[in-house]
Amino acid sequence: RLIGSPTTCSPWEEALVPGVSQPPSEPLVAIGAARARGRRQYMEDRHVIVQDLGLIDPRLAGTQYLCVLDGHGGSRCADFMAADLHPRLASDMSTTGAASADEVRTAFRRCFAASDSAFLQVAQLEALADGATALCLLLHGAVAHVANIGDTRAVLARRPEAPQTERAMRERECEAVRLSVDHKPDQLAERSRVEARGGSVKILNGCARVVGPHCPTM
C-alpha cells in the first residue's frame, strides 16, 4: 500500500518566477532523472515523467507531471502507482490549469485514496506485502503543485533574491526550499493514524518503524 495517509498530502503552490502569474508560452524547465539501486539485487523504485498531460486530457494542455515512487518490500506497489496514479489525476476535474490550490489538494487526496484502495485489492488477492511512498509534482507554467505520501521529499533550488557576496555566490549559488512535509512514524500525527488502525510504532536500530496488526510492517 501507499506508505502514509492519503488524507494528509501537502500540496505546495507558489509562483516559481517572481511576478509571473500566468503560464508562459514555453516550458521553464528541462526534466531529467537519475536513480541508484543500492545494495539490493533489483530496483524497487520508480519514477514517471509526463511532459504534457494534455495528451491524456486536453484540459491539462501544458501541464507537466513528475512522480517519484520509493518502493518498500518489492516493486509491485510502485509499478501499480506508476501506471495508475497520473491517469486518475488527469481525469479529475480539479486538476486543470485554472484550478485553485485547494481544488488540486482535494484532487490529490481523492486520487491517492482511490489508487491506494485499488492496489490493496490486488495485494489482498495475491498476498502481496509491497508498499511505496509517492511524491508528485504538477507543473503548469510558473506554478507548481506538490503532494506527497510518505517520506520522499521535494526540494527546490532557488537563487536568493537578496544580493550575495562574491564568496557566498561561489560557495552556494542557490538556496534550498523544502516543498513537502515528510510523513514519518515518529511524528505525532502519523503515529496517531497508525495506532488508530491497530498498528504500533517501534524504534529499530535507531529508526522508527511501523508494525501492523497482521504483518511485520505496515
Coordinates of C-alpha atoms in Angstrom, one line a residue:
R1 CA 0.0 0.0 0.0
L2 CA 1.0 3.6 -0.1
I3 CA 3.1 4.5 2.9
G4 CA 1.3 7.3 4.7
S5 CA -2.1 8.8 4.9
P6 CA -3.9 9.8 1.7
T7 CA -5.7 12.5 3.7
T8 CA -2.5 14.3 4.7
C9 CA -0.9 15.2 1.4
S10 CA 0.8 18.5 1.5
P11 CA 0.5 20.5 -1.8
W12 CA 2.8 23.5 -2.2
E13 CA 1.9 26.3 -4.6
E14 CA 4.0 29.4 -5.4
A15 CA 5.0 31.3 -8.5
L16 CA 8.4 29.9 -9.5
V17 CA 9.3 33.1 -11.2
P18 CA 8.6 36.4 -9.2
G19 CA 6.0 38.5 -10.9
V20 CA 4.8 35.7 -13.2
S21 CA 1.2 34.8 -12.5
Q22 CA 0.3 33.4 -15.9
P23 CA 1.9 30.3 -17.6
P24 CA 4.4 31.3 -20.2
S25 CA 4.1 30.1 -23.8
E26 CA 7.3 28.0 -23.5
P27 CA 8.2 25.5 -20.7
L28 CA 10.5 26.9 -18.0
V29 CA 12.3 23.7 -17.1
A30 CA 14.1 20.7 -18.7
I31 CA 13.4 17.4 -17.0
G32 CA 15.8 14.6 -16.2
A33 CA 16.0 11.7 -13.8
A34 CA 18.7 9.5 -12.2
R35 CA 18.5 6.5 -9.9
A36 CA 20.8 4.2 -8.0
R37 CA 19.8 0.6 -7.0
G38 CA 22.0 0.5 -3.8
R39 CA 22.8 -2.9 -2.3
R40 CA 19.6 -4.7 -3.4
Q41 CA 19.6 -7.1 -6.4
Y42 CA 16.8 -5.3 -8.1
M43 CA 15.4 -1.8 -8.2
E44 CA 12.2 -1.2 -6.2
D45 CA 11.8 2.4 -7.0
R46 CA 10.1 4.0 -10.0
H47 CA 9.6 7.5 -11.5
V48 CA 7.2 8.9 -14.0
I49 CA 7.7 11.8 -16.3
V50 CA 4.7 13.1 -18.5
Q51 CA 5.8 16.1 -20.5
D52 CA 2.2 17.1 -21.3
L53 CA -0.9 15.7 -19.6
G54 CA -2.8 17.4 -22.4
L55 CA -2.1 14.2 -24.4
I56 CA -4.4 12.4 -21.9
D57 CA -6.9 15.2 -21.4
P58 CA -6.9 18.4 -23.5
R59 CA -8.0 20.4 -20.4
L60 CA -4.5 19.8 -19.0
A61 CA -2.6 21.0 -22.0
G62 CA 0.8 22.4 -21.0
T63 CA 0.8 20.7 -17.6
Q64 CA 3.7 18.5 -16.8
Y65 CA 3.6 15.6 -14.3
L66 CA 6.5 14.2 -12.3
C67 CA 6.3 11.4 -9.8
V68 CA 8.9 9.5 -7.6
L69 CA 7.8 6.3 -6.0
D70 CA 10.0 4.7 -3.3
G71 CA 9.2 1.0 -3.2
H72 CA 9.2 -0.9 0.0
G73 CA 9.3 -4.7 0.2
G74 CA 9.2 -5.1 -3.5
S75 CA 8.3 -3.1 -6.7
R76 CA 4.7 -4.2 -7.3
C77 CA 3.1 -1.2 -5.5
A78 CA 5.5 1.3 -7.2
D79 CA 4.7 -0.3 -10.6
F80 CA 1.0 -0.1 -10.0
M81 CA 1.1 3.5 -8.9
A82 CA 3.4 4.5 -11.8
A83 CA 0.6 3.2 -14.2
D84 CA -2.5 4.2 -12.2
L85 CA -2.0 7.5 -10.4
H86 CA -1.5 10.0 -13.2
P87 CA -4.4 8.9 -15.4
R88 CA -6.6 9.3 -12.3
L89 CA -5.3 12.9 -11.8
A90 CA -5.7 13.7 -15.4
S91 CA -9.4 12.6 -15.4
D92 CA -10.1 14.6 -12.2
M93 CA -12.0 17.8 -13.0
S94 CA -10.0 19.7 -10.3
T95 CA -6.5 19.4 -11.8
T96 CA -7.0 21.7 -14.8
G97 CA -4.6 24.6 -15.2
A98 CA -7.1 27.0 -13.9
A99 CA -7.7 25.0 -10.6
S100 CA -7.0 26.6 -7.3
A101 CA -4.6 25.2 -4.7
D102 CA -7.5 23.9 -2.6
E103 CA -9.0 22.2 -5.7
V104 CA -5.8 20.5 -6.6
R105 CA -5.2 19.4 -3.0
T106 CA -8.6 17.8 -2.9
A107 CA -8.0 16.1 -6.2
F108 CA -4.7 14.6 -4.9
R109 CA -6.3 13.3 -1.8
R110 CA -9.1 11.7 -3.8
C111 CA -6.7 10.1 -6.3
F112 CA -4.2 8.9 -3.7
A113 CA -7.0 7.3 -1.8
A114 CA -8.5 5.7 -4.9
S115 CA -5.2 4.3 -6.1
D116 CA -4.4 3.0 -2.7
S117 CA -7.7 1.2 -2.4
A118 CA -7.3 -0.3 -5.9
F119 CA -3.8 -1.6 -5.2
L120 CA -4.9 -3.1 -1.8
Q121 CA -7.5 -5.2 -3.6
V122 CA -4.7 -6.6 -5.8
A123 CA -2.4 -7.1 -2.8
Q124 CA -5.1 -9.0 -0.9
L125 CA -5.8 -11.3 -3.8
E126 CA -2.1 -12.0 -4.4
A127 CA -1.0 -11.9 -0.8
L128 CA 1.5 -9.0 -1.5
A129 CA 3.3 -7.0 1.2
D130 CA 4.7 -4.4 -1.2
G131 CA 4.3 -0.7 -0.4
A132 CA 5.6 2.6 -1.7
T133 CA 5.8 6.3 -0.9
A134 CA 4.7 8.8 -3.6
L135 CA 5.8 12.3 -4.4
C136 CA 4.0 14.1 -7.2
L137 CA 4.5 17.4 -9.0
L138 CA 2.1 19.2 -11.3
L139 CA 3.9 22.0 -13.1
H140 CA 1.8 24.4 -15.1
G141 CA 3.9 27.3 -16.5
A142 CA 5.3 29.1 -13.5
V143 CA 3.1 27.4 -10.8
A144 CA 3.9 24.1 -9.1
H145 CA 1.6 21.9 -7.1
V146 CA 3.4 19.3 -4.9
A147 CA 1.8 16.5 -3.0
N148 CA 3.4 13.5 -1.1
I149 CA 2.6 10.4 0.9
G150 CA 5.5 9.1 2.9
D151 CA 9.0 10.5 3.4
T152 CA 10.1 11.1 -0.2
R153 CA 11.0 14.8 -0.2
A154 CA 10.8 17.6 -2.8
V155 CA 13.4 20.4 -2.6
L156 CA 13.5 23.5 -4.8
A157 CA 16.9 25.0 -5.6
R158 CA 16.3 28.7 -5.9
R159 CA 18.6 31.7 -6.4
P160 CA 18.1 34.1 -3.4
E161 CA 16.5 37.4 -4.2
A162 CA 18.8 39.3 -1.8
P163 CA 22.3 40.2 -3.1
Q164 CA 25.0 37.8 -2.0
T165 CA 28.7 38.4 -1.5
E166 CA 31.1 37.1 -4.1
R167 CA 32.3 34.4 -1.7
A168 CA 28.8 33.3 -0.9
M169 CA 27.9 33.1 -4.6
R170 CA 30.9 30.8 -5.1
E171 CA 30.1 28.5 -2.2
R172 CA 26.3 28.4 -2.6
E173 CA 24.6 29.9 -5.5
C174 CA 21.2 28.6 -4.7
E175 CA 19.2 28.2 -1.5
A176 CA 17.2 25.0 -0.7
V177 CA 13.4 25.5 -0.3
R178 CA 11.6 22.5 1.1
L179 CA 8.3 21.8 -0.8
S180 CA 6.9 18.8 1.1
V181 CA 6.4 17.6 4.6
D182 CA 7.7 14.1 5.4
H183 CA 5.2 11.6 6.8
K184 CA 7.3 9.7 9.3
P185 CA 6.0 7.4 12.1
D186 CA 7.9 9.3 14.8
Q187 CA 5.7 12.3 14.1
L188 CA 2.6 12.6 16.4
A189 CA 0.0 12.9 13.6
E190 CA 1.4 9.9 11.7
R191 CA 1.8 7.8 14.8
S192 CA -1.7 8.5 15.9
R193 CA -3.0 7.5 12.5
V194 CA -1.1 4.2 12.6
E195 CA -2.2 3.4 16.2
A196 CA -5.9 4.2 15.3
R197 CA -5.7 1.5 12.6
G198 CA -4.3 -1.1 15.0
G199 CA -0.6 -0.7 14.3
S200 CA 2.2 0.4 16.5
V201 CA 5.5 2.3 16.1
K202 CA 8.7 0.7 17.2
I203 CA 12.3 2.0 17.2
L204 CA 14.5 -0.5 15.4
N205 CA 18.2 0.3 15.0
G206 CA 17.5 3.9 15.9
C207 CA 14.8 4.3 13.2
A208 CA 11.0 4.5 13.8
R209 CA 9.2 1.6 12.1
V210 CA 5.6 0.7 11.8
V211 CA 4.4 -2.7 12.9
G212 CA 0.9 -3.7 11.6
P213 CA -1.7 -5.8 13.3
H214 CA -1.4 -8.7 10.7
C215 CA 2.0 -8.3 9.2
P216 CA 5.6 -7.4 10.3
T217 CA 5.4 -4.0 8.7
M218 CA 2.5 -1.6 7.8

